[in-house]
Coordinates of N, CA and C and ligand atoms in Angstrom, one line a residue:
M74 N 64.3 50.9 119.5 CA 65.0 53.4 119.2 C 67.3 52.4 120.2
N75 N 67.7 54.0 119.7 CA 69.1 54.1 119.8 C 68.4 55.9 120.8
L76 N 69.1 55.1 122.2 CA 69.1 56.0 122.8 C 70.5 57.2 122.8
V77 N 71.3 58.1 122.7 CA 71.8 58.8 122.9 C 72.6 59.3 124.1
Q78 N 72.9 58.6 125.5 CA 73.4 59.6 126.8 C 73.6 60.1 127.2
R79 N 73.1 61.3 127.9 CA 74.0 62.4 127.9 C 74.4 62.2 128.8
V80 N 75.1 62.5 130.2 CA 75.8 62.2 131.5 C 76.1 64.3 132.4
T81 N 74.8 64.6 132.9 CA 75.8 65.4 133.3 C 77.0 66.0 134.2
P82 N 77.9 66.4 134.2 CA 79.4 66.4 135.3 C 78.8 66.5 136.2
A83 N 79.0 65.4 137.2 CA 79.3 65.0 138.5 C 79.6 66.2 139.7
V84 N 79.7 67.1 139.2 CA 80.2 67.8 140.0 C 79.6 68.9 141.0
D85 N 80.3 68.7 142.1 CA 80.1 69.5 143.3 C 80.2 70.6 143.4
T86 N 78.9 71.6 143.6 CA 79.3 72.5 144.1 C 79.1 73.1 145.1
Q87 N 78.2 72.0 145.4 CA 77.5 72.5 146.8 C 78.3 72.8 148.0
Q88 N 80.1 71.5 147.0 CA 80.3 71.3 149.0 C 81.5 72.2 148.8
P89 N 82.3 72.8 149.5 CA 83.1 74.0 149.8 C 84.4 73.0 148.6
P90 N 85.0 74.3 148.1 CA 86.2 73.1 147.1 C 87.2 72.5 147.9
L91 N 88.0 71.8 147.3 CA 88.9 70.8 147.7 C 89.9 71.4 147.9
L92 N 89.7 72.2 146.3 CA 90.8 72.8 146.8 C 90.7 74.4 146.2
E93 N 91.8 75.4 146.9 CA 92.3 76.7 147.1 C 93.6 77.3 147.1
L94 N 94.0 77.7 145.2 CA 95.2 77.7 145.4 C 96.0 79.4 145.3
R95 N 96.3 80.3 145.4 CA 96.6 81.5 145.1 C 98.6 81.7 145.6
V96 N 98.3 82.6 143.9 CA 99.7 82.2 144.2 C 99.9 84.4 143.3
E97 N 101.1 84.0 144.7 CA 101.7 85.7 144.0 C 102.8 86.2 143.5
G98 N 103.1 84.4 143.1 CA 105.0 84.9 142.8 C 105.6 82.8 143.8
K99 N 106.3 83.0 142.2 CA 107.2 81.5 142.4 C 108.4 82.0 141.6
A100 N 109.7 81.7 141.9 CA 110.4 81.1 141.2 C 111.7 80.5 141.6
F101 N 112.7 80.0 141.1 CA 114.2 79.3 141.3 C 115.0 80.0 140.9
G102 N 115.3 80.5 142.1 CA 116.8 81.6 142.5 C 115.9 83.0 141.9
D103 N 117.3 83.4 141.0 CA 116.2 84.5 140.6 C 115.4 85.0 139.6
V104 N 115.4 83.6 138.3 CA 114.1 83.2 137.6 C 112.4 83.0 137.6
P105 N 111.6 84.0 138.3 CA 110.5 84.3 138.2 C 109.6 82.9 137.3
V106 N 108.6 82.0 136.9 CA 108.5 80.8 136.9 C 106.8 80.4 137.0
L107 N 106.5 81.5 137.6 CA 104.6 80.8 138.3 C 104.7 83.2 138.7
G108 N 103.6 83.6 137.9 CA 103.0 84.8 138.3 C 101.7 84.2 139.1
Q109 N 101.2 85.9 139.1 CA 99.3 86.0 140.2 C 98.8 84.5 139.2
L110 N 98.8 83.9 140.1 CA 96.8 83.2 139.3 C 96.6 82.6 141.0
A111 N 95.2 82.5 140.2 CA 94.8 81.6 141.4 C 94.1 80.0 140.7
L112 N 94.1 79.7 142.2 CA 92.6 77.8 140.8 C 91.9 77.5 142.1
R113 N 91.7 77.0 141.5 CA 90.6 76.4 142.3 C 89.1 75.8 142.4
L114 N 89.2 74.2 142.8 CA 89.5 73.0 142.0 C 87.3 73.0 143.4
Q115 N 86.6 71.8 142.8 CA 84.9 71.1 143.2 C 85.5 70.5 142.9
P116 N 84.7 69.1 143.8 CA 84.9 68.4 143.9 C 83.8 67.2 142.9
G117 N 84.4 66.8 142.1 CA 84.2 65.4 140.7 C 84.6 66.8 139.6
E118 N 84.9 67.6 140.0 CA 85.3 68.5 138.6 C 86.6 68.1 138.2
V119 N 87.2 68.5 136.3 CA 88.0 68.3 135.9 C 88.2 69.1 134.8
V120 N 89.6 70.2 135.4 CA 89.8 71.2 135.3 C 91.6 70.6 134.6
S121 N 92.0 71.1 133.5 CA 93.3 71.0 132.7 C 93.7 72.1 132.7
L122 N 95.4 72.3 133.1 CA 96.0 73.3 132.5 C 96.9 73.6 131.2
L123 N 96.0 73.9 130.5 CA 97.3 74.3 129.2 C 98.4 75.1 128.8
G124 N 99.0 75.0 128.0 CA 100.0 75.7 128.0 C 101.5 75.8 127.3
P125 N 102.1 76.4 126.0 CA 104.2 75.5 126.5 C 104.8 75.1 127.5
S126 N 105.9 74.4 126.6 CA 106.2 73.7 127.0 C 107.3 74.6 128.0
G127 N 107.8 75.3 129.9 CA 108.9 76.1 130.8 C 107.5 76.4 130.7
C128 N 106.5 76.7 131.2 CA 105.5 78.6 131.2 C 105.6 78.1 132.6
G129 N 105.1 76.3 133.3 CA 105.6 76.3 134.9 C 104.6 75.3 135.0
K130 N 103.9 75.2 133.9 CA 103.0 73.8 134.6 C 103.0 72.5 135.6
S131 N 104.4 72.6 135.4 CA 104.6 71.3 135.9 C 105.0 71.2 137.9
T132 N 105.9 73.1 137.6 CA 105.8 73.9 138.7 C 105.0 73.8 140.2
L133 N 103.1 74.1 138.8 CA 102.0 74.5 139.4 C 101.7 73.7 140.2
L134 N 101.4 71.9 140.0 CA 101.1 70.9 140.4 C 101.6 70.8 141.1
R135 N 102.8 70.9 140.8 CA 104.3 70.0 142.5 C 103.6 71.1 144.1
L136 N 103.4 72.3 143.7 CA 102.7 73.4 144.4 C 101.7 72.3 145.2
V137 N 99.8 72.2 143.9 CA 99.4 71.6 144.9 C 99.4 70.5 145.4
A138 N 100.4 69.9 145.1 CA 100.3 67.8 145.8 C 101.3 68.3 147.0
Q139 N 101.8 70.2 147.4 CA 103.3 70.5 148.5 C 104.1 69.8 148.2
L140 N 105.0 69.4 147.0 CA 106.3 68.5 146.9 C 106.9 69.4 146.9
D141 N 106.5 71.3 147.0 CA 107.2 71.9 146.6 C 106.1 73.7 147.0
R142 N 106.9 73.8 148.7 CA 106.3 74.3 149.2 C 106.4 76.1 149.6
D143 N 107.8 75.9 148.5 CA 108.1 77.8 148.8 C 108.1 78.1 147.8
F144 N 106.7 79.0 147.9 CA 106.4 79.9 146.6 C 105.8 81.2 147.7
D145 N 105.3 81.9 147.3 CA 104.7 83.4 147.5 C 103.1 82.7 147.3
G146 N 102.3 82.5 148.0 CA 101.0 83.0 147.9 C 100.7 81.6 149.4
E147 N 99.0 81.8 148.9 CA 98.9 80.3 149.6 C 98.1 78.6 148.8
L148 N 97.4 77.8 150.2 CA 97.0 76.5 149.5 C 96.0 76.2 150.7
R149 N 95.6 76.2 150.3 CA 93.4 75.8 150.6 C 93.9 73.7 149.7
T150 N 93.9 73.5 150.6 CA 93.6 71.4 150.7 C 93.0 70.8 151.3
R151 N 91.9 70.5 151.0 CA 90.4 69.5 151.9 C 91.7 67.8 151.5
P152 N 91.1 67.6 151.0 CA 91.4 66.0 151.1 C 92.6 65.2 151.2
D153 N 92.6 64.3 152.2 CA 93.6 63.0 152.1 C 94.0 62.3 151.7
H154 N 94.3 62.8 150.3 CA 94.5 61.4 149.9 C 94.9 62.5 148.2
V155 N 96.1 62.8 147.7 CA 96.3 63.1 146.4 C 96.9 62.0 145.6
G156 N 96.7 61.4 144.4 CA 96.9 61.1 144.0 C 98.1 61.5 143.2
F157 N 99.1 61.3 142.5 CA 100.2 61.5 141.3 C 99.9 60.9 140.1
I158 N 99.9 61.7 138.8 CA 99.8 60.3 137.9 C 101.8 61.5 136.7
F159 N 102.5 60.8 136.9 CA 103.1 61.8 135.6 C 103.0 60.4 134.5
Q160 N 104.1 61.7 133.1 CA 104.2 61.3 132.3 C 104.5 59.9 131.5
E161 N 105.6 59.5 132.7 CA 106.4 58.0 132.1 C 105.8 57.2 133.7
P162 N 105.5 55.9 133.2 CA 104.7 55.3 133.9 C 105.8 55.2 135.6
R163 N 106.5 55.2 135.9 CA 107.4 55.0 137.4 C 106.7 53.2 137.6
L164 N 107.1 52.7 137.0 CA 107.0 51.8 138.0 C 107.7 51.0 137.6
M165 N 108.2 50.3 139.0 CA 109.1 48.8 140.2 C 109.0 48.1 138.7
P166 N 110.6 48.7 138.0 CA 110.6 47.4 137.2 C 111.0 45.7 138.0
W167 N 111.3 45.7 138.9 CA 111.0 44.3 139.4 C 110.0 43.7 140.3
L168 N 108.9 44.2 140.5 CA 107.5 44.6 141.0 C 106.8 44.3 139.9
S169 N 105.9 42.7 140.1 CA 104.8 42.9 139.3 C 104.1 43.2 139.3
V170 N 103.1 44.3 137.7 CA 101.9 45.1 137.5 C 101.2 44.3 139.4
A171 N 100.6 44.4 139.8 CA 99.9 43.5 141.4 C 101.0 44.1 141.9
D172 N 101.7 43.7 142.7 CA 103.0 45.0 143.6 C 102.9 46.4 143.1
N173 N 103.6 46.4 141.8 CA 103.4 48.0 142.0 C 102.4 48.3 142.4
I174 N 101.2 48.2 141.5 CA 99.6 48.7 141.7 C 99.6 49.4 143.8
G175 N 99.7 48.4 143.8 CA 99.8 48.2 146.1 C 101.2 49.0 146.8
F176 N 101.8 48.7 146.0 CA 103.6 49.5 146.5 C 103.7 50.1 147.5
S177 N 102.1 51.4 148.0 CA 102.5 52.8 149.2 C 102.2 51.6 149.6
D178 N 101.8 50.7 150.4 CA 101.2 49.3 151.0 C 102.0 48.7 151.8
G179 N 103.4 48.4 150.9 CA 104.3 47.6 151.0 C 103.9 46.4 150.7
R180 N 104.5 44.8 151.2 CA 103.3 43.4 150.8 C 101.9 43.5 151.8
Q181 N 102.1 44.2 152.6 CA 100.6 43.8 152.8 C 99.7 44.9 152.4
Y182 N 99.7 45.0 151.2 CA 98.0 45.9 150.0 C 97.0 45.8 150.5
D183 N 95.4 45.5 150.1 CA 94.5 45.3 149.9 C 94.2 44.8 148.3
R184 N 94.9 43.2 149.5 CA 94.5 42.1 147.2 C 93.6 42.6 146.9
A185 N 92.6 42.1 147.3 CA 90.8 42.9 146.5 C 91.3 43.9 145.4
R186 N 91.9 45.0 146.8 CA 91.2 45.6 145.2 C 92.5 46.6 144.9
V187 N 93.4 45.5 144.2 CA 94.4 45.6 144.0 C 93.2 45.0 142.4
T188 N 92.9 43.9 142.9 CA 92.4 43.4 141.9 C 91.5 43.6 141.1
G189 N 90.6 44.1 141.6 CA 89.6 45.6 141.8 C 90.2 46.4 140.2
L190 N 91.4 46.9 141.0 CA 91.6 47.6 140.0 C 92.1 48.1 138.8
I191 N 93.0 46.8 138.9 CA 93.3 45.5 137.8 C 92.5 45.6 136.6
E192 N 91.3 44.6 137.0 CA 89.8 44.6 135.8 C 89.8 45.8 135.6
E193 N 89.8 46.3 136.5 CA 88.9 48.2 135.7 C 89.1 49.2 134.7
V194 N 91.3 48.8 135.2 CA 91.5 49.6 133.5 C 92.3 48.6 132.7
G195 N 91.3 47.5 132.6 CA 91.1 46.4 131.4 C 92.9 46.2 131.2
L196 N 93.0 45.2 132.4 CA 95.0 44.5 132.8 C 94.4 43.0 133.4
G197 N 92.5 42.9 133.0 CA 92.8 41.8 133.7 C 93.7 40.4 133.3
G198 N 93.8 40.1 134.1 CA 95.2 38.4 133.2 C 96.5 38.8 133.4
F199 N 96.7 40.6 134.0 CA 97.8 40.3 133.5 C 98.5 41.3 135.1
A200 N 97.9 40.5 136.0 CA 98.2 41.5 137.5 C 99.2 40.5 138.1
E201 N 100.1 39.0 137.5 CA 101.2 38.8 137.6 C 102.4 38.9 136.5
A202 N 102.6 40.1 135.5 CA 103.1 40.3 134.6 C 103.6 41.7 134.9
L203 N 104.8 41.7 135.0 CA 106.4 42.7 134.8 C 106.1 43.2 134.5
P204 N 106.7 44.6 134.1 CA 106.2 46.3 133.8 C 107.3 45.7 132.0
K205 N 108.3 44.9 131.9 CA 109.1 45.0 130.6 C 108.2 44.4 129.4
Q206 N 106.9 42.9 130.8 CA 106.0 42.9 129.0 C 105.3 43.6 128.6
L207 N 104.2 45.3 129.5 CA 103.7 45.4 129.4 C 103.9 46.4 128.3
S208 N 102.9 46.8 126.9 CA 103.4 48.2 126.3 C 102.8 49.4 127.3
G209 N 103.5 51.1 126.3 CA 103.5 52.1 127.3 C 102.3 52.2 127.2
G210 N 101.9 51.4 126.6 CA 99.5 52.2 126.8 C 99.6 50.9 128.2
M211 N 100.1 50.6 127.9 CA 99.7 49.4 129.3 C 99.9 50.3 130.6
A212 N 101.7 50.3 130.4 CA 102.3 50.9 131.5 C 101.0 51.2 132.2
Q213 N 101.3 52.1 131.5 CA 99.8 54.0 131.7 C 98.8 53.1 132.5
R214 N 98.2 52.4 132.4 CA 96.8 52.2 133.1 C 97.9 51.4 134.0
V215 N 98.2 50.7 134.2 CA 98.9 50.5 136.2 C 98.9 52.0 136.2
A216 N 99.7 52.7 136.2 CA 100.3 53.7 137.2 C 98.3 54.6 137.4
I217 N 97.2 54.5 136.8 CA 96.5 54.9 136.3 C 95.5 54.1 138.0
A218 N 95.9 53.0 137.7 CA 95.2 52.4 139.1 C 96.5 51.9 140.2
R219 N 97.9 52.6 140.1 CA 99.0 52.6 141.6 C 98.0 53.6 141.3
G220 N 97.9 55.5 140.9 CA 97.2 56.6 141.6 C 96.3 56.2 142.3
L221 N 95.0 55.4 142.1 CA 93.8 55.0 142.7 C 93.3 53.8 143.3
Y222 N 94.3 53.9 143.6 CA 94.5 53.0 145.0 C 94.4 53.5 146.5
G223 N 95.3 54.7 146.5 CA 94.9 55.1 147.5 C 93.8 56.0 148.3
Q224 N 92.4 55.9 146.6 CA 91.2 56.6 146.6 C 91.8 58.1 147.0
P225 N 92.1 58.4 146.8 CA 92.2 60.2 146.2 C 90.7 60.3 146.4
Q226 N 91.1 62.0 146.8 CA 89.5 63.1 146.1 C 90.0 63.6 145.1
L227 N 91.0 63.4 144.9 CA 91.6 64.7 143.5 C 93.3 63.6 142.9
L228 N 93.4 63.5 141.6 CA 94.0 63.1 141.1 C 94.9 63.5 139.9
L229 N 95.8 64.4 140.3 CA 96.9 64.8 139.3 C 97.7 64.2 138.5
L230 N 97.2 65.2 137.2 CA 98.0 63.8 136.0 C 98.9 65.2 135.8
D231 N 100.9 65.1 135.0 CA 101.2 65.8 134.1 C 101.1 64.8 133.4
E232 N 100.6 65.8 132.6 CA 100.5 65.0 130.0 C 100.6 63.6 131.0
P233 N 99.7 63.3 131.0 CA 100.2 61.7 131.0 C 99.9 60.7 130.1
F234 N 99.7 61.7 129.1 CA 99.1 60.3 127.6 C 99.5 61.7 126.2
S235 N 101.1 61.6 127.2 CA 101.9 62.1 126.2 C 102.9 61.1 125.5
A236 N 103.0 60.6 126.2 CA 104.0 59.5 125.4 C 103.4 58.6 124.6
V237 N 102.3 58.2 124.4 CA 101.9 57.1 124.0 C 101.2 58.2 122.9
D238 N 100.7 56.5 121.5 CA 100.5 56.8 120.5 C 99.4 57.4 120.3
A239 N 98.6 58.1 119.4 CA 97.3 59.8 119.4 C 96.1 57.7 119.8
F240 N 95.6 57.3 118.8 CA 94.9 56.1 119.1 C 95.0 56.0 120.5
T241 N 95.6 55.4 121.3 CA 95.8 54.7 122.5 C 95.6 55.9 123.9
R242 N 95.5 57.1 123.4 CA 95.8 58.1 124.3 C 94.1 59.0 124.0
F243 N 93.9 58.4 123.1 CA 92.6 59.0 122.7 C 91.8 57.0 123.2
K244 N 92.1 56.1 124.1 CA 91.6 55.2 124.8 C 91.3 55.9 126.3
L245 N 93.1 55.7 126.4 CA 93.3 56.0 127.8 C 92.3 57.8 128.1
Q246 N 92.8 58.6 127.5 CA 91.1 59.7 127.7 C 89.8 59.2 128.4
D247 N 89.8 57.9 127.7 CA 87.6 57.4 128.1 C 88.8 56.8 129.1
L248 N 89.7 55.8 128.9 CA 89.4 55.7 130.3 C 89.3 56.4 131.8
L249 N 90.5 57.2 132.0 CA 90.7 58.1 132.7 C 88.5 59.2 133.6
L250 N 88.7 59.0 132.9 CA 87.2 60.2 132.5 C 85.9 59.1 133.4
D251 N 86.4 57.9 132.7 CA 84.9 56.9 133.2 C 85.5 56.7 134.8
L252 N 86.2 56.2 135.3 CA 87.0 56.1 136.4 C 86.7 57.5 137.6
A253 N 87.1 58.6 136.8 CA 86.7 59.7 137.9 C 85.4 59.7 138.3
R254 N 84.3 59.9 136.7 CA 83.2 59.4 137.4 C 82.1 58.3 138.0
R255 N 83.2 57.7 138.0 CA 82.8 55.9 139.0 C 83.4 56.0 140.1
H256 N 84.2 56.7 140.7 CA 85.1 57.1 141.8 C 85.2 58.5 142.3
R257 N 84.8 58.9 142.0 CA 84.2 60.5 142.3 C 85.1 61.2 142.6
I258 N 86.0 61.6 141.5 CA 87.7 62.0 142.0 C 87.2 63.1 140.8
A259 N 87.5 64.1 141.6 CA 88.0 65.4 140.8 C 89.6 65.4 140.2
L260 N 90.0 65.8 138.7 CA 91.2 65.5 138.2 C 92.0 67.0 137.8
L261 N 92.7 66.8 137.7 CA 93.4 68.1 137.2 C 94.5 68.0 136.6
V262 N 94.8 68.1 135.5 CA 95.3 67.4 134.6 C 96.7 69.0 133.9
V263 N 97.6 68.0 133.3 CA 98.5 69.3 132.7 C 98.8 68.6 131.2
T264 N 98.8 69.6 130.5 CA 99.0 69.0 129.2 C 99.2 69.8 127.6
H265 N 99.8 70.1 127.0 CA 100.1 70.2 126.0 C 98.9 70.2 125.7
D266 N 98.0 69.7 125.0 CA 97.6 69.3 123.9 C 96.0 69.1 123.7
V267 N 96.2 70.5 122.9 CA 94.7 71.3 123.1 C 93.2 70.6 123.2
D268 N 93.3 69.7 122.3 CA 91.9 69.0 122.5 C 92.0 67.9 123.5
E269 N 93.0 67.2 123.7 CA 93.1 66.9 125.0 C 92.2 67.5 126.3
A270 N 93.1 68.6 126.7 CA 92.6 69.9 127.6 C 90.8 69.7 127.0
L271 N 90.1 70.1 126.1 CA 88.9 70.4 125.8 C 87.8 69.3 126.5
Y272 N 88.9 68.6 125.4 CA 87.9 66.6 125.6 C 87.7 66.4 127.1
L273 N 88.9 66.7 128.2 CA 88.2 65.4 129.0 C 87.7 66.8 130.1
S274 N 87.7 68.2 130.5 CA 88.0 68.9 131.3 C 86.2 69.6 131.7
N275 N 86.0 70.1 131.9 CA 84.7 70.9 132.7 C 85.2 73.2 132.3
R276 N 86.6 72.8 132.5 CA 87.0 74.0 132.8 C 88.8 73.9 132.3
V277 N 89.1 74.5 131.3 CA 90.5 75.1 130.9 C 90.6 75.7 130.4
L278 N 92.3 76.3 132.3 CA 93.4 77.3 132.0 C 93.7 77.9 131.6
V279 N 94.2 78.3 130.5 CA 95.1 78.8 129.8 C 96.5 79.7 130.1
I280 N 98.0 78.9 129.9 CA 98.4 79.1 131.1 C 99.8 79.9 129.9
G281 N 100.3 81.7 129.7 CA 101.3 81.5 128.3 C 102.4 81.8 128.9
N282 N 103.6 81.8 128.1 CA 104.7 81.9 128.7 C 105.4 82.2 130.0
R283 N 106.2 81.7 130.8 CA 107.1 82.4 131.7 C 106.9 83.1 132.5
P284 N 106.9 84.2 132.8 CA 106.4 83.3 134.2 C 105.0 83.1 134.4
G285 N 104.2 81.6 133.9 CA 102.9 81.8 134.0 C 102.1 82.5 134.2
K286 N 101.2 82.8 133.8 CA 99.3 83.3 134.6 C 98.7 82.5 133.7
V287 N 97.2 82.6 133.9 CA 95.8 82.1 133.7 C 95.1 83.7 133.0
C288 N 95.5 83.3 131.6 CA 95.5 84.3 130.3 C 94.2 83.7 130.1
R289 N 93.0 82.7 130.1 CA 92.2 82.6 129.4 C 91.3 81.4 130.7
E290 N 90.0 81.6 130.7 CA 89.6 80.9 131.0 C 88.4 80.0 130.5
L291 N 88.5 78.8 130.0 CA 87.5 77.9 128.8 C 86.8 77.8 129.7
H292 N 85.2 77.4 129.4 CA 84.7 76.5 129.9 C 83.6 75.7 128.9
V293 N 84.2 74.4 129.9 CA 83.4 73.3 128.8 C 81.5 72.8 128.7
P294 N 80.7 73.7 128.3 CA 79.7 72.7 128.9 C 79.0 71.4 128.5
L295 N 79.4 70.2 128.6 CA 79.2 69.7 127.8 C 79.4 68.5 128.7
G296 N 77.9 68.1 128.7 CA 78.1 66.7 129.3 C 79.1 64.9 129.7
Y297 N 79.3 64.3 129.7 CA 80.0 63.3 129.6 C 79.0 61.8 129.1
P298 N 79.1 61.0 128.4 CA 81.2 60.4 127.6 C 80.5 61.4 126.4
R299 N 81.6 62.6 126.3 CA 81.7 63.4 125.2 C 81.7 62.9 123.8
D300 N 81.2 63.4 122.4 CA 82.0 62.9 121.0 C 83.3 64.5 120.6
R301 N 84.6 63.4 120.2 CA 85.1 64.3 120.0 C 84.9 65.3 118.8
R302 N 84.1 64.5 117.8 CA 84.1 65.6 116.9 C 82.4 66.4 117.6
D303 N 82.4 67.0 118.5 CA 81.4 67.6 119.2 C 81.9 69.3 118.1
E304 N 81.4 70.0 117.2 CA 81.2 71.5 117.0 C 82.0 72.4 118.0
L305 N 81.3 72.2 119.4 CA 81.1 73.3 119.9 C 83.3 72.7 121.2
L306 N 83.3 72.0 120.7 CA 84.8 71.9 121.0 C 86.4 72.2 119.5
G307 N 85.4 72.2 118.8 CA 86.1 72.4 117.3 C 86.1 74.1 117.8
R308 N 84.8 74.9 118.9 CA 85.0 76.3 118.5 C 85.3 76.6 119.9
L309 N 85.2 76.4 120.3 CA 86.3 76.2 122.4 C 88.2 76.0 121.6
R310 N 88.7 74.9 120.6 CA 89.6 75.2 119.9 C 90.4 76.4 119.9
N311 N 89.7 76.5 119.0 CA 89.6 77.8 118.1 C 90.2 79.2 119.5
Q312 N 89.4 79.4 120.4 CA 89.7 80.0 121.7 C 90.7 80.5 122.2
A313 N 91.1 78.6 122.4 CA 92.1 78.4 123.3 C 93.7 78.3 122.3
L314 N 93.6 78.3 121.9 CA 95.1 78.9 119.9 C 94.6 80.2 120.3
E315 N 93.9 80.8 120.0 CA 94.3 82.5 120.0 C 94.6 83.1 120.8
A316 N 93.9 82.5 122.6 CA 93.8 82.5 123.5 C 95.9 82.6 124.0
L317 N 97.5 81.5 123.4 CA 98.1 81.4 123.0 C 98.4 81.7 121.8
Q318 N 98.2 82.8 121.1 CA 98.8 83.3 120.0 C 99.0 84.8 120.6
G319 N 97.3 85.2 121.2 CA 97.3 86.4 121.9 C 99.0 86.6 123.3
A320 N 99.2 84.6 124.1 CA 100.1 84.9 124.5 C 101.6 85.2 124.3
R321 N 101.6 84.5 122.8 CA 102.8 85.0 121.9 C 103.4 83.2 122.5
A322 N 102.4 82.2 123.0 CA 103.7 80.6 123.0 C 102.8 80.0 122.1
I323 N 102.9 80.7 121.5 CA 102.2 79.9 119.6 C 103.1 80.8 119.1
Ligands
ADP682 P1 106.4 72.6 131.8 O1 105.7 71.8 133.1 O2 105.3 73.9 131.8 O3 107.1 73.1 130.8 P2 108.7 73.3 134.4 O4 107.6 73.8 135.4 O5 108.8 72.9 133.9 O6 107.8 73.6 132.9 O7 109.4 75.4 134.5 C1 109.7 75.7 134.7 C2 110.5 76.8 134.0 O8 110.5 76.7 136.0 C3 111.3 76.0 133.2 O9 112.7 77.1 132.9 C4 112.3 75.1 133.7 O10 114.0 75.6 133.9 C5 112.3 76.1 136.1 N1 111.8 74.9 136.8 C6 111.7 74.4 137.2 N2 112.2 72.9 137.3 C7 113.3 73.8 138.9 C8 114.2 73.6 139.8 N3 114.0 72.8 140.2 N4 115.4 74.6 139.7 C9 115.6 75.2 138.7 N5 114.8 75.2 137.8 C10 113.4 75.3 137.6
MG683 MG1 105.9 69.5 132.4

């Protein structure tokens, strides 16, 4: 008998939130970039920020990572370690795959952990390869492993798959979800890809044009693994597009 396994989302609603951000406003000089918005994340939750280019998504992620503390509002966050994954892999070209993954610990990195991560991201046999020997998708797998190396409870991803082709993107999305479940990590993903946001997330926050505000919150009540052809994803896609149109974002 062929049983389709439905794994319910491992969102832990009993624990206190991992992250609570309240923004009253954020500007660069005279230019307001973010309006009023609130963001809360539970352990294990996957949330996407979906919006047009320039609406302040990366700025919001930088506030969460405390790379930028200059805003009106309040940030409360618990995790000791937050991982950050960017659109481009940002690997050190002179370091091997293994050395890039353990980079945050210098030369004395935990080799067993790095070896385990290389296997987990599907790069077995490439530990000593240099970044120039890798495809774009493989390099982004290294970036994911490097993001996981510090054992974060929260991983922030800024348009992580927008530079790779559609099929590679599907594979990387599945890899990311699999790793997040296994390592019990919450994900905050910035994307301008409606399908990616819905496929990955428990919740999607649709952000309108600058100054960015949450103009719609969509819940995706599906377990994992998901079927990309699920009718519910199609219906939610229409709602997301409607919200983006309503905000004159598209
Ligand atoms: P998104 O990631 O949604 O495309 P960003 O958060 O990168 O948008 O940028 C939002 C707006 O803020 C843009 O108009 C951008 O030009 C501006 N901006 C971003 N970073 C800076 C900065 N360091 N200084 C001045 N303006 C900035
Ligand atoms: Mg951006």
